mmCIF file of C-alpha atoms and ligand atoms in Angstrom:
data_model
loop_
_atom_site.group_PDB
_atom_site.id
_atom_site.type_symbol
_atom_site.label_atom_id
_atom_site.label_comp_id
_atom_site.label_asym_id
_atom_site.label_seq_id
_atom_site.Cartn_x
_atom_site.Cartn_y
_atom_site.Cartn_z
ATOM 1 C CA MET Z 1 71.216 78.473 80.842
ATOM 2 C CA THR Z 2 72.387 75.042 81.925
ATOM 3 C CA VAL Z 3 75.991 73.949 81.774
ATOM 4 C CA ASP Z 4 77.072 70.340 82.222
ATOM 5 C CA PRO Z 5 79.663 70.412 85.043
ATOM 6 C CA THR Z 6 81.253 67.179 83.843
ATOM 7 C CA THR Z 7 82.327 68.719 80.528
ATOM 8 C CA THR Z 8 82.993 72.365 81.515
ATOM 9 C CA TYR Z 9 86.693 71.904 82.215
ATOM 10 C CA PRO Z 10 89.693 69.742 81.256
ATOM 11 C CA LYS Z 11 89.676 66.090 82.233
ATOM 12 C CA PRO Z 12 92.533 63.666 82.734
ATOM 13 C CA PRO Z 13 94.801 62.350 81.364
ATOM 14 C CA PHE Z 14 97.009 65.419 81.920
ATOM 15 C CA ASP Z 15 100.523 65.956 80.560
ATOM 16 C CA LYS Z 16 103.450 65.100 82.793
ATOM 17 C CA GLN Z 17 104.751 68.331 84.331
ATOM 18 C CA THR Z 18 106.744 69.462 87.289
ATOM 19 C CA GLN Z 19 107.895 72.792 88.659
ATOM 20 C CA PRO Z 20 110.069 73.734 91.623
ATOM 21 C CA PHE Z 21 108.018 74.795 94.686
ATOM 22 C CA PRO Z 22 105.993 77.047 94.881
ATOM 23 C CA GLY Z 23 105.274 76.824 91.128
ATOM 24 C CA LEU Z 24 103.601 79.287 88.774
ATOM 25 C CA ALA Z 25 100.056 79.101 87.420
ATOM 26 C CA GLY Z 26 101.327 80.772 84.247
ATOM 27 C CA GLN Z 27 103.522 77.760 83.486
ATOM 28 C CA MET Z 28 100.922 75.024 83.990
ATOM 29 C CA HIS Z 29 99.328 73.222 81.080
ATOM 30 C CA PRO Z 30 96.455 73.429 80.756
ATOM 31 C CA LYS Z 31 96.398 76.836 82.472
ATOM 32 C CA PRO Z 32 94.107 76.927 85.498
ATOM 33 C CA ASP Z 33 90.935 79.025 85.296
ATOM 34 C CA HIS Z 34 90.729 81.578 88.118
ATOM 35 C CA GLY Z 35 87.667 83.345 86.713
ATOM 36 C CA GLU Z 36 89.728 85.927 84.817
ATOM 37 C CA THR Z 37 87.212 86.103 81.957
ATOM 38 C CA SER Z 38 84.126 84.687 83.670
ATOM 39 C CA TYR Z 39 83.528 86.054 87.174
ATOM 40 C CA VAL Z 40 80.860 88.763 87.255
ATOM 41 C CA GLY Z 41 80.387 90.799 90.424
ATOM 42 C CA SER Z 42 77.271 92.435 91.823
ATOM 43 C CA GLY Z 43 78.515 94.717 94.595
ATOM 44 C CA ARG Z 44 78.438 92.084 97.327
ATOM 45 C CA LEU Z 45 81.692 93.291 98.940
ATOM 46 C CA THR Z 46 81.579 97.015 98.232
ATOM 47 C CA GLY Z 47 84.139 98.923 100.273
ATOM 48 C CA ARG Z 48 85.626 95.871 101.980
ATOM 49 C CA LYS Z 49 89.347 95.690 102.742
ATOM 50 C CA ALA Z 50 90.781 92.211 102.284
ATOM 51 C CA LEU Z 51 94.111 90.451 102.698
ATOM 52 C CA ILE Z 52 94.440 87.124 100.890
ATOM 53 C CA THR Z 53 97.542 84.984 101.459
ATOM 54 C CA GLY Z 54 98.608 82.926 98.455
ATOM 55 C CA GLY Z 55 96.631 85.452 96.404
ATOM 56 C CA ASP Z 56 98.883 85.074 93.361
ATOM 57 C CA SER Z 57 97.527 81.722 92.160
ATOM 58 C CA GLY Z 58 94.998 78.965 92.796
ATOM 59 C CA MET Z 59 92.058 79.547 95.122
ATOM 60 C CA GLY Z 60 93.633 82.737 96.497
ATOM 61 C CA ARG Z 61 93.811 84.274 93.038
ATOM 62 C CA ALA Z 62 90.239 83.247 92.223
ATOM 63 C CA ALA Z 63 89.105 84.874 95.492
ATOM 64 C CA ALA Z 64 91.174 88.019 94.791
ATOM 65 C CA ILE Z 65 89.628 88.499 91.338
ATOM 66 C CA ALA Z 66 86.117 87.847 92.636
ATOM 67 C CA PHE Z 67 86.527 90.114 95.693
ATOM 68 C CA ALA Z 68 87.709 92.996 93.477
ATOM 69 C CA ARG Z 69 84.796 92.481 91.071
ATOM 70 C CA GLU Z 70 82.451 92.540 94.096
ATOM 71 C CA GLY Z 71 83.859 95.954 95.057
ATOM 72 C CA ALA Z 72 86.626 95.157 97.572
ATOM 73 C CA ASP Z 73 90.158 96.530 97.784
ATOM 74 C CA VAL Z 74 92.543 93.593 97.966
ATOM 75 C CA ALA Z 75 96.077 93.030 99.258
ATOM 76 C CA ILE Z 76 97.769 89.769 98.302
ATOM 77 C CA ASN Z 77 100.716 87.991 99.886
ATOM 78 C CA TYR Z 78 102.882 85.445 98.056
ATOM 79 C CA LEU Z 79 106.502 84.311 97.871
ATOM 80 C CA PRO Z 80 109.008 86.499 95.960
ATOM 81 C CA ASP Z 81 109.456 83.722 93.348
ATOM 82 C CA GLU Z 82 105.790 84.165 92.398
ATOM 83 C CA GLU Z 83 106.073 87.792 91.271
ATOM 84 C CA ALA Z 84 105.025 86.937 87.688
ATOM 85 C CA ASP Z 85 101.712 85.395 88.820
ATOM 86 C CA ALA Z 86 101.159 88.186 91.364
ATOM 87 C CA ARG Z 87 101.611 90.959 88.765
ATOM 88 C CA GLU Z 88 98.761 89.495 86.700
ATOM 89 C CA VAL Z 89 96.474 89.476 89.747
ATOM 90 C CA ILE Z 90 97.292 93.066 90.705
ATOM 91 C CA ALA Z 91 96.557 94.174 87.131
ATOM 92 C CA LEU Z 92 93.181 92.393 87.211
ATOM 93 C CA ILE Z 93 92.262 94.025 90.550
ATOM 94 C CA GLU Z 94 93.253 97.477 89.309
ATOM 95 C CA LYS Z 95 91.255 96.936 86.105
ATOM 96 C CA GLU Z 96 88.160 96.873 88.343
ATOM 97 C CA GLY Z 97 89.082 100.309 89.693
ATOM 98 C CA ARG Z 98 89.942 98.788 93.085
ATOM 99 C CA LYS Z 99 93.161 99.053 95.077
ATOM 100 C CA GLY Z 100 95.464 96.067 94.513
ATOM 101 C CA VAL Z 101 98.427 95.824 96.861
ATOM 102 C CA ALA Z 102 101.311 93.376 96.406
ATOM 103 C CA LEU Z 103 102.948 92.337 99.683
ATOM 104 C CA PRO Z 104 105.440 89.510 99.034
ATOM 105 C CA GLY Z 105 107.210 87.681 101.854
ATOM 106 C CA ASP Z 106 107.616 84.428 103.740
ATOM 107 C CA LEU Z 107 104.778 83.612 106.152
ATOM 108 C CA ARG Z 108 106.936 81.195 108.158
ATOM 109 C CA ASP Z 109 108.280 84.234 110.006
ATOM 110 C CA GLU Z 110 106.223 85.708 112.862
ATOM 111 C CA THR Z 111 107.627 89.216 112.483
ATOM 112 C CA PHE Z 112 106.840 89.174 108.771
ATOM 113 C CA CYS Z 113 103.239 88.116 109.516
ATOM 114 C CA GLU Z 114 102.818 91.055 111.889
ATOM 115 C CA THR Z 115 104.348 93.440 109.347
ATOM 116 C CA LEU Z 116 102.079 92.043 106.633
ATOM 117 C CA ILE Z 117 98.974 92.960 108.609
ATOM 118 C CA GLU Z 118 100.332 96.437 109.446
ATOM 119 C CA ASP Z 119 101.270 97.025 105.783
ATOM 120 C CA THR Z 120 97.792 95.918 104.684
ATOM 121 C CA VAL Z 121 96.172 98.309 107.154
ATOM 122 C CA ALA Z 122 98.424 101.162 106.021
ATOM 123 C CA ALA Z 123 97.746 100.522 102.316
ATOM 124 C CA LEU Z 124 93.989 99.859 102.508
ATOM 125 C CA GLY Z 125 93.090 102.045 105.494
ATOM 126 C CA GLY Z 126 92.124 98.995 107.584
ATOM 127 C CA ILE Z 127 91.370 95.294 107.318
ATOM 128 C CA ASP Z 128 87.960 93.627 107.651
ATOM 129 C CA THR Z 129 88.540 90.419 105.681
ATOM 130 C CA LEU Z 130 91.415 87.977 106.198
ATOM 131 C CA VAL Z 131 91.712 84.898 103.996
ATOM 132 C CA ASN Z 132 94.265 82.433 105.411
ATOM 133 C CA ASN Z 133 94.821 80.541 102.185
ATOM 134 C CA ALA Z 134 98.579 80.067 101.638
ATOM 135 C CA GLY Z 135 99.672 76.470 101.952
ATOM 136 C CA ARG Z 136 102.563 74.063 101.586
ATOM 137 C CA GLN Z 137 101.906 70.496 100.402
ATOM 138 C CA GLN Z 138 104.798 68.146 99.596
ATOM 139 C CA GLN Z 139 103.823 64.522 99.184
ATOM 140 C CA ALA Z 140 105.999 61.801 100.775
ATOM 141 C CA GLN Z 141 105.446 58.063 100.420
ATOM 142 C CA SER Z 142 106.771 57.319 103.914
ATOM 143 C CA ILE Z 143 106.918 59.215 107.181
ATOM 144 C CA THR Z 144 110.642 58.415 107.169
ATOM 145 C CA ASP Z 145 110.968 60.640 104.071
ATOM 146 C CA ILE Z 146 109.659 63.690 105.983
ATOM 147 C CA SER Z 147 112.585 65.529 107.592
ATOM 148 C CA SER Z 148 112.104 67.716 110.635
ATOM 149 C CA GLU Z 149 112.803 70.698 108.361
ATOM 150 C CA ASP Z 150 110.008 69.626 105.983
ATOM 151 C CA PHE Z 151 107.620 69.021 108.852
ATOM 152 C CA ASP Z 152 108.461 72.394 110.359
ATOM 153 C CA ALA Z 153 107.992 74.218 107.040
ATOM 154 C CA THR Z 154 104.539 72.677 106.579
ATOM 155 C CA MET Z 155 103.460 73.493 110.148
ATOM 156 C CA LYS Z 156 104.818 77.050 109.953
ATOM 157 C CA THR Z 157 103.191 77.826 106.610
ATOM 158 C CA ASN Z 158 99.838 76.173 107.224
ATOM 159 C CA ILE Z 159 99.277 76.536 110.990
ATOM 160 C CA TYR Z 160 101.570 79.127 112.589
ATOM 161 C CA ALA Z 161 100.965 81.741 109.881
ATOM 162 C CA MET Z 162 97.186 81.368 110.332
ATOM 163 C CA PHE Z 163 97.652 81.852 114.093
ATOM 164 C CA TRP Z 164 100.037 84.823 113.776
ATOM 165 C CA LEU Z 165 98.021 86.606 111.071
ATOM 166 C CA THR Z 166 94.721 86.158 112.886
ATOM 167 C CA LYS Z 167 96.192 87.518 116.131
ATOM 168 C CA ALA Z 168 97.671 90.541 114.380
ATOM 169 C CA ALA Z 169 94.539 91.224 112.303
ATOM 170 C CA LEU Z 170 92.254 91.142 115.347
ATOM 171 C CA LYS Z 171 93.952 94.292 116.655
ATOM 172 C CA HIS Z 172 92.271 96.098 113.736
ATOM 173 C CA MET Z 173 89.079 94.149 113.083
ATOM 174 C CA LYS Z 174 85.720 95.647 113.965
ATOM 175 C CA PRO Z 175 82.354 93.874 114.264
ATOM 176 C CA GLY Z 176 81.304 92.718 110.799
ATOM 177 C CA SER Z 177 84.783 91.522 109.922
ATOM 178 C CA VAL Z 178 85.387 88.001 108.614
ATOM 179 C CA ILE Z 179 88.171 85.422 108.662
ATOM 180 C CA ILE Z 180 88.218 82.558 106.158
ATOM 181 C CA GLN Z 181 90.552 79.546 106.177
ATOM 182 C CA THR Z 182 91.221 77.331 103.173
ATOM 183 C CA THR Z 183 91.122 73.856 104.712
ATOM 184 C CA SER Z 184 90.741 70.646 102.654
ATOM 185 C CA GLU Z 185 88.969 67.348 102.249
ATOM 186 C CA GLN Z 186 92.301 66.112 103.697
ATOM 187 C CA ALA Z 187 91.139 67.371 107.109
ATOM 188 C CA TYR Z 188 88.608 64.538 107.220
ATOM 189 C CA ASP Z 189 89.964 61.822 104.931
ATOM 190 C CA PRO Z 190 93.772 62.113 104.854
ATOM 191 C CA SER Z 191 95.839 60.488 102.099
ATOM 192 C CA ALA Z 192 98.622 58.064 103.064
ATOM 193 C CA ASN Z 193 101.257 60.272 101.408
ATOM 194 C CA LEU Z 194 100.135 63.634 102.861
ATOM 195 C CA VAL Z 195 100.710 62.974 106.579
ATOM 196 C CA ASP Z 196 102.144 66.347 107.633
ATOM 197 C CA TYR Z 197 99.936 68.373 105.294
ATOM 198 C CA ALA Z 198 96.713 66.645 106.329
ATOM 199 C CA ILE Z 199 97.461 67.358 110.006
ATOM 200 C CA THR Z 200 97.563 71.065 109.195
ATOM 201 C CA LYS Z 201 94.296 71.007 107.289
ATOM 202 C CA ALA Z 202 92.569 69.333 110.241
ATOM 203 C CA ALA Z 203 94.077 72.091 112.389
ATOM 204 C CA GLY Z 204 92.641 74.784 110.111
ATOM 205 C CA MET Z 205 89.189 73.219 110.290
ATOM 206 C CA ASN Z 206 89.387 72.975 114.074
ATOM 207 C CA PHE Z 207 90.752 76.539 114.431
ATOM 208 C CA THR Z 208 87.802 77.749 112.352
ATOM 209 C CA LYS Z 209 85.374 76.194 114.811
ATOM 210 C CA SER Z 210 87.035 77.340 118.056
ATOM 211 C CA MET Z 211 87.622 80.866 116.800
ATOM 212 C CA ALA Z 212 84.032 81.109 115.566
ATOM 213 C CA LYS Z 213 82.937 80.522 119.164
ATOM 214 C CA GLN Z 214 85.480 82.968 120.565
ATOM 215 C CA LEU Z 215 84.789 85.763 118.067
ATOM 216 C CA GLY Z 216 81.083 85.265 117.342
ATOM 217 C CA PRO Z 217 80.111 87.362 120.378
ATOM 218 C CA LYS Z 218 82.355 90.152 119.028
ATOM 219 C CA GLY Z 219 80.553 90.103 115.671
ATOM 220 C CA ILE Z 220 83.466 88.596 113.776
ATOM 221 C CA ARG Z 221 82.634 85.515 111.708
ATOM 222 C CA VAL Z 222 85.155 82.710 111.091
ATOM 223 C CA ASN Z 223 84.559 80.114 108.369
ATOM 224 C CA GLY Z 224 86.408 77.721 106.082
ATOM 225 C CA VAL Z 225 86.431 76.390 102.547
ATOM 226 C CA ALA Z 226 87.282 72.705 102.000
ATOM 227 C CA PRO Z 227 88.365 72.039 98.399
ATOM 228 C CA GLY Z 228 88.773 68.620 96.829
ATOM 229 C CA PRO Z 229 91.338 68.093 94.037
ATOM 230 C CA ILE Z 230 91.836 71.477 92.349
ATOM 231 C CA TRP Z 231 94.148 72.221 89.406
ATOM 232 C CA THR Z 232 96.741 74.581 90.957
ATOM 233 C CA PRO Z 233 100.552 75.040 91.167
ATOM 234 C CA LEU Z 234 100.569 73.363 94.584
ATOM 235 C CA GLN Z 235 99.843 70.036 92.884
ATOM 236 C CA VAL Z 236 102.535 70.299 90.171
ATOM 237 C CA SER Z 237 105.324 71.536 92.502
ATOM 238 C CA GLY Z 238 105.647 68.505 94.767
ATOM 239 C CA GLY Z 239 102.082 68.210 96.062
ATOM 240 C CA ALA Z 240 101.176 65.113 94.050
ATOM 241 C CA THR Z 241 102.987 62.140 92.504
ATOM 242 C CA MET Z 242 103.287 62.212 88.690
ATOM 243 C CA GLU Z 243 100.887 59.275 88.516
ATOM 244 C CA LYS Z 244 98.285 61.107 90.610
ATOM 245 C CA LEU Z 245 98.763 64.267 88.550
ATOM 246 C CA GLN Z 246 98.226 62.547 85.218
ATOM 247 C CA GLY Z 247 94.915 61.149 86.407
ATOM 248 C CA PHE Z 248 94.111 64.154 88.603
ATOM 249 C CA GLY Z 249 90.478 64.338 89.695
ATOM 250 C CA GLY Z 250 89.516 61.411 87.484
ATOM 251 C CA ASP Z 251 88.305 59.400 90.457
ATOM 252 C CA THR Z 252 85.709 62.007 91.516
ATOM 253 C CA PRO Z 253 82.087 61.728 90.353
ATOM 254 C CA MET Z 254 82.776 64.708 88.027
ATOM 255 C CA GLY Z 255 85.600 62.757 86.403
ATOM 256 C CA ARG Z 256 87.899 65.803 86.498
ATOM 257 C CA PRO Z 257 89.654 68.160 88.929
ATOM 258 C CA GLY Z 258 88.011 71.375 90.007
ATOM 259 C CA GLN Z 259 89.296 74.740 88.789
ATOM 260 C CA PRO Z 260 89.963 77.608 91.222
ATOM 261 C CA ALA Z 261 87.215 79.645 89.501
ATOM 262 C CA GLU Z 262 84.656 77.104 90.688
ATOM 263 C CA LEU Z 263 85.349 78.016 94.318
ATOM 264 C CA ALA Z 264 85.485 81.823 93.971
ATOM 265 C CA SER Z 265 81.811 82.314 94.796
ATOM 266 C CA ILE Z 266 82.196 80.315 98.033
ATOM 267 C CA TYR Z 267 84.800 82.771 99.349
ATOM 268 C CA VAL Z 268 82.519 85.632 98.296
ATOM 269 C CA GLN Z 269 79.529 84.058 100.032
ATOM 270 C CA LEU Z 270 81.423 83.623 103.300
ATOM 271 C CA ALA Z 271 82.771 87.202 103.157
ATOM 272 C CA ASP Z 272 79.407 88.730 102.220
ATOM 273 C CA PRO Z 273 77.843 90.619 105.157
ATOM 274 C CA LYS Z 274 74.494 89.113 104.099
ATOM 275 C CA ALA Z 275 75.808 85.659 105.171
ATOM 276 C CA SER Z 276 75.663 87.016 108.713
ATOM 277 C CA TYR Z 277 74.614 83.720 110.360
ATOM 278 C CA ALA Z 278 77.393 81.640 108.748
ATOM 279 C CA ASN Z 279 79.932 81.245 111.539
ATOM 280 C CA GLY Z 280 82.115 78.204 112.286
ATOM 281 C CA GLN Z 281 81.044 76.614 109.007
ATOM 282 C CA VAL Z 282 83.198 74.819 106.468
ATOM 283 C CA TYR Z 283 81.817 74.851 102.931
ATOM 284 C CA GLY Z 284 83.107 72.158 100.631
ATOM 285 C CA ALA Z 285 83.657 71.832 96.884
ATOM 286 C CA ALA Z 286 85.083 68.418 96.109
ATOM 287 C CA GLY Z 287 83.177 67.232 93.051
ATOM 288 C CA GLY Z 288 81.177 64.597 94.888
ATOM 289 C CA GLY Z 289 83.535 63.315 97.588
ATOM 290 C CA GLY Z 290 84.868 65.024 100.694
ATOM 291 C CA GLN Z 291 83.146 65.689 104.003
ATOM 292 C CA PRO Z 292 83.159 69.316 105.081
HETATM 293 P P1 LIG G 1 98.679 77.538 95.052
HETATM 294 O O1 LIG G 1 100.035 76.990 94.882
HETATM 295 O O2 LIG G 1 98.123 78.348 93.978
HETATM 296 O O3 LIG G 1 98.592 78.420 96.370
HETATM 297 C C1 LIG G 1 99.360 78.194 97.522
HETATM 298 C C2 LIG G 1 100.075 79.494 97.827
HETATM 299 O O4 LIG G 1 100.702 79.398 99.097
HETATM 300 C C3 LIG G 1 101.183 79.842 96.861
HETATM 301 O O5 LIG G 1 100.698 80.586 95.771
HETATM 302 C C4 LIG G 1 102.130 80.654 97.728
HETATM 303 O O6 LIG G 1 101.967 82.040 97.464
HETATM 304 C C5 LIG G 1 101.668 80.389 99.148
HETATM 305 N N1 LIG G 1 102.767 80.005 100.029
HETATM 306 C C6 LIG G 1 103.299 78.773 100.217
HETATM 307 N N2 LIG G 1 104.298 78.846 101.120
HETATM 308 C C7 LIG G 1 104.376 80.139 101.515
HETATM 309 C C8 LIG G 1 105.194 80.842 102.429
HETATM 310 N N3 LIG G 1 106.140 80.218 103.157
HETATM 311 N N4 LIG G 1 105.017 82.183 102.566
HETATM 312 C C9 LIG G 1 104.073 82.830 101.839
HETATM 313 N N5 LIG G 1 103.257 82.211 100.961
HETATM 314 C C10 LIG G 1 103.411 80.883 100.816
HETATM 315 O O7 LIG G 1 97.752 76.290 95.370
HETATM 316 P P2 LIG G 1 96.253 76.176 95.921
HETATM 317 O O8 LIG G 1 95.917 74.766 95.693
HETATM 318 O O9 LIG G 1 95.386 77.228 95.404
HETATM 319 O O10 LIG G 1 96.438 76.365 97.478
HETATM 320 C C11 LIG G 1 95.660 77.270 98.245
HETATM 321 C C12 LIG G 1 95.125 76.569 99.458
HETATM 322 O O11 LIG G 1 94.229 75.553 99.038
HETATM 323 C C13 LIG G 1 96.178 75.880 100.311
HETATM 324 O O12 LIG G 1 95.926 76.162 101.673
HETATM 325 C C14 LIG G 1 95.949 74.423 100.025
HETATM 326 O O13 LIG G 1 96.308 73.635 101.125
HETATM 327 C C15 LIG G 1 94.462 74.406 99.809
HETATM 328 N N6 LIG G 1 93.918 73.231 99.117
HETATM 329 C C16 LIG G 1 94.304 72.936 97.829
HETATM 330 C C17 LIG G 1 93.758 71.825 97.201
HETATM 331 C C18 LIG G 1 94.124 71.473 95.784
HETATM 332 O O14 LIG G 1 93.782 70.374 95.336
HETATM 333 N N7 LIG G 1 94.777 72.324 95.029
HETATM 334 C C19 LIG G 1 92.838 71.027 97.863
HETATM 335 C C20 LIG G 1 92.474 71.343 99.161
HETATM 336 C C21 LIG G 1 93.021 72.452 99.766
HETATM 337 MG MG1 LIG G 2 101.368 80.644 93.729
#
């Protein structure tokens, strides 16, 4: 069966819409596709124990659904305001007969990050897959519009949490474990209005490569996923200007934004033990642009 990727999903123009950060997938229009009705598993992650941050919506939710359908037990972290999205994900995981564990809390806190790993280990009986996916993106036209508090929140969410969670998870990870970062095309080609955010995505890409060298000899693989413009709450809750949102993804060769479901199989591929030589790699999905 062939499917034309240019017509599979909604194209701009999109309706004007805005939500307070962090936003809910359930209140977006059109609703994003996370693979709820489409992802079919084939046992690629049987028995794995995964923690996915930002697992309530967007790429994290698409990965959570796919991991469960591939046979993994999955814990998700998210902010308390996102409980409604998270409940839907937990129900989808449990529908697969897998363990779904909801662990809300703010990743900007080091102690919480350590507790999150310990709670994951207690609930799943270990951890062998960590997906550092949560992210904060608030666009600002000028650097003078970025307060120190904003800058700090972006660094804490996107860089410190990745550092704290990885350190804590390594206490439990055995050879064969994997760590996956969600980076971005912004790591390589930053937008003028995403100064603080783009710094963090470059950091995630770089962290992926140094840690792959450090952990490769221990049998732990570290890789990244670099999305282009994807239709998620991050974009409608301060991540993009209204003008950008209305034409979102229209400037890519596909003429539309990507949907989280279109990246699910990349997370699965990187987590799959059969991808045993993929280490320090960043796999992209940007609709024709981007440079992973
Ligand atoms: P999303 O809003 O669905 O996911 C981001 C998640 O981050 C939220 O669901 C929230 O749970 C979590 N989060 C934010 N601040 C947090 C905090 N302080 N504590 C705990 N959790 C927190 O949007 P998404 O686009 O799927 O984002 C997932 C990742 O993809 C992010 O790292 C983002 O930078 C990256 N990304 C997105 C795009 C895009 O166009 N949407 C492009 C490239 C990269
Ligand atoms: Mg969310």
